[in-house]
Short mmCIF file of C-alpha atoms in Angstrom, two decimals:
data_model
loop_
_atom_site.label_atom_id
_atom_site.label_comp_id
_atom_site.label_asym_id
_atom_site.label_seq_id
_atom_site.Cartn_x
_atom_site.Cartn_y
_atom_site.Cartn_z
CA UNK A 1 3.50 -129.12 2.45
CA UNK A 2 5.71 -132.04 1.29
CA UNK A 3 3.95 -135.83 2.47
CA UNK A 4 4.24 -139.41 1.38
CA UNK A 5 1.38 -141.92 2.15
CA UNK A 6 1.86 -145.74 1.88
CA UNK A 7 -0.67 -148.46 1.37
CA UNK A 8 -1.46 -149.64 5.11
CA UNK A 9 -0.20 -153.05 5.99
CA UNK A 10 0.61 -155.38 6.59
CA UNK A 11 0.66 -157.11 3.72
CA UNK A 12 0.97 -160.70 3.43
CA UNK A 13 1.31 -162.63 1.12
CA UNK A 14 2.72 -166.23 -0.34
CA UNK A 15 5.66 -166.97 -2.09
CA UNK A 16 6.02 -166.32 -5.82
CA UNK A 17 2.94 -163.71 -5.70
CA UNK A 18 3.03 -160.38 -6.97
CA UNK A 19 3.30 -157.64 -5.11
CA UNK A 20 2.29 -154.10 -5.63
CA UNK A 21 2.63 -151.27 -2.54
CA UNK A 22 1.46 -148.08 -3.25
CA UNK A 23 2.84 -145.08 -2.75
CA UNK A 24 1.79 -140.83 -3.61
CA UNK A 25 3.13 -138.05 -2.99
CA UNK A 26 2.54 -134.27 -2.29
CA UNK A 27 5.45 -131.89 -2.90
CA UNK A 28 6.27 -128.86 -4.65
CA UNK A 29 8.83 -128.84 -7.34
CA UNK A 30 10.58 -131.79 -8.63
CA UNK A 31 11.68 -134.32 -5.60
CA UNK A 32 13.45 -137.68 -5.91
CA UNK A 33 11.60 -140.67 -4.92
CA UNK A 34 12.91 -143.49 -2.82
CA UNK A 35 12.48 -146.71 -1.61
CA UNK A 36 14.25 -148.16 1.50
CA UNK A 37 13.34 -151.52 2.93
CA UNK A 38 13.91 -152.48 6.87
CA UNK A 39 14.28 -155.84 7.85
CA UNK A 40 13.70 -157.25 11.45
CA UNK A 41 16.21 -155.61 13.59
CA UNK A 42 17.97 -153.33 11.34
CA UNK A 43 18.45 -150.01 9.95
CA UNK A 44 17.33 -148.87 6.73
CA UNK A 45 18.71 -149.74 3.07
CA UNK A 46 18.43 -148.02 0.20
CA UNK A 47 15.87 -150.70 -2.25
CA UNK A 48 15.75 -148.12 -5.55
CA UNK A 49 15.28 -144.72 -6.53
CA UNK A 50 14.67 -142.50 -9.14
CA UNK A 51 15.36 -139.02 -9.54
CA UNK A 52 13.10 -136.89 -12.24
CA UNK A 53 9.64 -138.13 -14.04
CA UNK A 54 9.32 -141.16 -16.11
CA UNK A 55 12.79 -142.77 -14.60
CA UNK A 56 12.27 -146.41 -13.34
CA UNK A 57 14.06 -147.21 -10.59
CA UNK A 58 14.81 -151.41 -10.14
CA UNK A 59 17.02 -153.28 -8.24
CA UNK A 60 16.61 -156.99 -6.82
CA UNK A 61 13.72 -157.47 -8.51
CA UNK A 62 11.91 -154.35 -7.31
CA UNK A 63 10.96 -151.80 -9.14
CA UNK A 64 9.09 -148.57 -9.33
CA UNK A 65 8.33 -145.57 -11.93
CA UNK A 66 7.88 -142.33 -11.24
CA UNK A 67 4.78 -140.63 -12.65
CA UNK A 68 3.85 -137.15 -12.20
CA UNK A 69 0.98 -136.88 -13.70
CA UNK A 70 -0.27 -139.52 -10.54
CA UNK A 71 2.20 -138.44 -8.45
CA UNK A 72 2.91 -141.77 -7.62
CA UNK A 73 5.94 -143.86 -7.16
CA UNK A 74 4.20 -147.90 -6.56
CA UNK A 75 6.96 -150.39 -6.02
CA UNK A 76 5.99 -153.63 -7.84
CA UNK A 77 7.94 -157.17 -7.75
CA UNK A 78 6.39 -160.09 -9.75
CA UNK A 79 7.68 -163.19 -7.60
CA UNK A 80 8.17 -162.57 -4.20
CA UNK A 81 10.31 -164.85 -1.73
CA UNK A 82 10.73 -165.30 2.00
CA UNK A 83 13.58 -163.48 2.65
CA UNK A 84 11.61 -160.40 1.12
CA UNK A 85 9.70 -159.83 4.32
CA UNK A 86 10.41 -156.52 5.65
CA UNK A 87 8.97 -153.22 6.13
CA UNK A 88 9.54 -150.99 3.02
CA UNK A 89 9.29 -147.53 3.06
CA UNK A 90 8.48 -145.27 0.38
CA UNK A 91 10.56 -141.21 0.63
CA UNK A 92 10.76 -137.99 -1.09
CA UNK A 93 13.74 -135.51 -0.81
CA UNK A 94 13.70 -132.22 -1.52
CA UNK A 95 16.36 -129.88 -1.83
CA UNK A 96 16.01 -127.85 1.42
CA UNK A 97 19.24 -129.44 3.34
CA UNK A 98 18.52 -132.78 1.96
CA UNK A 99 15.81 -133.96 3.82
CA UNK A 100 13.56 -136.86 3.47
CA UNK A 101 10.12 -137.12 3.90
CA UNK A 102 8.82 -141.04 4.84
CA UNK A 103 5.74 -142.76 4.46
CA UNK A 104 4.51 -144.57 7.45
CA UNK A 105 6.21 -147.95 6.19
CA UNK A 106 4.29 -151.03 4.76
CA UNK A 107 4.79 -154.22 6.68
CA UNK A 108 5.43 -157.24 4.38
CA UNK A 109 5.44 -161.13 4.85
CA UNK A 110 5.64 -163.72 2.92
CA UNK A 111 4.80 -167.13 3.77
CA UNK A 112 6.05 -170.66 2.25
CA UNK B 1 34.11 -149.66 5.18
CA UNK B 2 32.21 -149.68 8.42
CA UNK B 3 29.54 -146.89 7.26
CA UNK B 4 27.51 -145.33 9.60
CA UNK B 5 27.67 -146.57 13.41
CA UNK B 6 25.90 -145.94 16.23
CA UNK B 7 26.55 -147.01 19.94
CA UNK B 8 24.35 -147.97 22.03
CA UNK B 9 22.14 -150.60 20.71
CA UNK B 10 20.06 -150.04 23.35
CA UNK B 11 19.41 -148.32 26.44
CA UNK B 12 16.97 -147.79 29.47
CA UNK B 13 16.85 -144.44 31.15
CA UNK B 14 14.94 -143.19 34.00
CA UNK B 15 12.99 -139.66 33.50
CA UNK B 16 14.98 -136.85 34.05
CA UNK B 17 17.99 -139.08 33.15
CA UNK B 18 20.49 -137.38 30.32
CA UNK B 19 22.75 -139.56 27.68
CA UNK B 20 24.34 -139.10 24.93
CA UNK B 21 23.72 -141.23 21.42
CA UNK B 22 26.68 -141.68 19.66
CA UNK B 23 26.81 -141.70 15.70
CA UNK B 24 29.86 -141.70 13.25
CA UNK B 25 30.51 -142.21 9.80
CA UNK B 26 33.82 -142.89 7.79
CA UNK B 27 32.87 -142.06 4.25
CA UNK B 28 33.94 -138.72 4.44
CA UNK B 29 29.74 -137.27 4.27
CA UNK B 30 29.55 -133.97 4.66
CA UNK B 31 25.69 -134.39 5.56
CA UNK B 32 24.54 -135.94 8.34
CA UNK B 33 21.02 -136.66 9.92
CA UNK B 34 19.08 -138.17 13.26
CA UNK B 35 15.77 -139.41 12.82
CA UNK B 36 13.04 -140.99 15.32
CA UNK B 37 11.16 -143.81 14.25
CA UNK B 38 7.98 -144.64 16.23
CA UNK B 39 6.08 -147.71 16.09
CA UNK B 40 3.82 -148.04 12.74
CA UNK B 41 5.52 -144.68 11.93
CA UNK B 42 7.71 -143.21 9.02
CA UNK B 43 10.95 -141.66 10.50
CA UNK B 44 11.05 -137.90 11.87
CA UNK B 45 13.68 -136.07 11.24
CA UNK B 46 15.19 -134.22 14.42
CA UNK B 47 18.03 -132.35 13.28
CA UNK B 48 20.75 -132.59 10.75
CA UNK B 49 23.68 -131.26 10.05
CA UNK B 50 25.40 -129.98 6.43
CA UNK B 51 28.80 -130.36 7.57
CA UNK B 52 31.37 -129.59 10.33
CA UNK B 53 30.55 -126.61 12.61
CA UNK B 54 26.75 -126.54 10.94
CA UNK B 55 23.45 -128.22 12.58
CA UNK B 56 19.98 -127.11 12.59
CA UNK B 57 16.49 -128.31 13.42
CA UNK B 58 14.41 -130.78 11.61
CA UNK B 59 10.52 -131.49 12.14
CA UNK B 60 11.16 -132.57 15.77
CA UNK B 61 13.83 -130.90 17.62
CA UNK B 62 12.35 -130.61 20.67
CA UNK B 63 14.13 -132.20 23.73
CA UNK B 64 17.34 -132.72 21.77
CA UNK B 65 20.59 -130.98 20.95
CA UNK B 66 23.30 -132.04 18.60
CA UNK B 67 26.83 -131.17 17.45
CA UNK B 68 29.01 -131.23 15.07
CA UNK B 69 32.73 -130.70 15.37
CA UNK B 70 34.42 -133.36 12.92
CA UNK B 71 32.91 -134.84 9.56
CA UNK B 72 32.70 -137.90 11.22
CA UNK B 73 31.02 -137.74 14.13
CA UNK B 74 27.52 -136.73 15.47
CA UNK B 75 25.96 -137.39 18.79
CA UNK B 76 22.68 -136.65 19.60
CA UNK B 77 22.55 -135.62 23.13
CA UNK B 78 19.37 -135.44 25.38
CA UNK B 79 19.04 -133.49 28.23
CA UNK B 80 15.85 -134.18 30.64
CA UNK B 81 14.72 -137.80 29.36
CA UNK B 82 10.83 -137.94 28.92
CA UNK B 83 8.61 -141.22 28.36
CA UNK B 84 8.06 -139.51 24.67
CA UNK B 85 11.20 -139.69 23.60
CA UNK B 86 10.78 -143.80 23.63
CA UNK B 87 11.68 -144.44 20.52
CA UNK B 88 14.50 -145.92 17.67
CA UNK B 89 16.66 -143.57 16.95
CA UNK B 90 18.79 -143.71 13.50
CA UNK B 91 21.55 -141.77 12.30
CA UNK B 92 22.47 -141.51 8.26
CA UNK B 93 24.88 -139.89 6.05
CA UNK B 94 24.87 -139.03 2.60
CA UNK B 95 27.64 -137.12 0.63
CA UNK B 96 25.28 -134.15 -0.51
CA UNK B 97 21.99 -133.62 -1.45
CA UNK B 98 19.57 -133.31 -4.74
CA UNK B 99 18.90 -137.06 -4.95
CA UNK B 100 21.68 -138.52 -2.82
CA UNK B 101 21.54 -141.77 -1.02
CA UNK B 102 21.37 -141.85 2.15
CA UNK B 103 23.08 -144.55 4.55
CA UNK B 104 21.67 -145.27 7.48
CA UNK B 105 23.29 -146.86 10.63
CA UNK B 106 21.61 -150.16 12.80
CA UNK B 107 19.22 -148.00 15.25
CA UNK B 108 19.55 -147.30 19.18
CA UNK B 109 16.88 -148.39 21.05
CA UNK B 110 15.83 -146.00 24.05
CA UNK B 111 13.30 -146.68 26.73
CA UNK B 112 12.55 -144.28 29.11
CA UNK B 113 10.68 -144.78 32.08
#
């Protein structure tokens, strides 16, 4: 069946390092890939996504490529801050009703 | 645009104890999902719904039943409150499927005990 797995966290790191979480995927056909961060106390928010093989998905200095041939979706970020510490979630949607299919979330901080 | 809301924030129930979680969206979705997120897990998706008059089961329906009679709204109602149904509960939206985003509102917190 369809699965994400995540990189276990948490993850911590200090400011300005790079940051890689990984991220695979199982599915049949060809799903879109997501990213959605949570920070403390909130719902989730869309980070980035991409939606067929090769496309690079990037937004607030996040990003992540899908590859098919690894079946992989790793979100990268060169300099991370602070205010980046969240849980991020990597998803999968296939078109059965629109349903995603989450990872188990990795856990991020960032120290000063 | 408020987006996706969902009253309460939180809530303690006793077992056996029914309530209803409340969920609506003004941005005209026609989709419309509840999920369960567990500690140090992904979210579950209980049931969802492809537009008014429509629902059906996700991967953990169990204990729940839903309804759907406007575009906008979407309450998740449970019966016969169990300790395993402690959890966050989130409600989302998204305007179709095949790569569509989807919202998400802030999370009710249940405890049951």
């Amino acid at each position: 069946g369809n699965s994400v797995t995540q990189m276990e966290g948490p993850v911590t790191l200090s400011e300005e390092a790079f940051l890689t979480i990984n991220c695979t995927y199982t599915a049949t056909g060809y799903p879109s890939l997501f990213w959605y961060v949570q920070y403390p106390g909130e719902g989730l928010q869309l980070l980035l996504k991409a939606t067929k093989a090769d496309d690079k998905g990037s937004n607030k200095g996040f990003e992540a490529t899908y590859r098919k041939e690894t079946t992989s979706f790793h979100l990268e970020k060169g300099s991370v801050q602070v205010s980046d510490s969240a849980v991020y979630f990597c998803a999968l949607l296939y078109n059965q009703g629109g349903k995603l299919i989450f990872g188990q979330g990795t856990e991020l901080s960032v120290k000063p | 645009n408020a987006g996706v809301t969902q009253t309460p924030k939180f809530r303690i129930l006793k077992i056996g104890q029914s309530m209803t979680l409340q969920c609506t969206q003004d941005m005209n979705h026609n989709y419309m999902y509840w999920y369960r997120q567990d500690p140090g897990m992904g979210l579950k998706l209980i049931y969802y719904s492809v537009g008014a008059g429509i629902t059906d089961k996700g991967e953990v329906p169990n204990g729940y039943n839903v309804s759907r009679s406007t575009t906008e709204d979407f309450p998740l109602r449970l019966e016969l409150a169990a300790p395993s149904q402690t959890s966050v509960y989130f409600c989302a939206s998204s305007y179709s499927t095949g790569g569509e985003t989807q919202y998400f509102g802030p999370g009710t917190r249940l405890l049951v005990l």
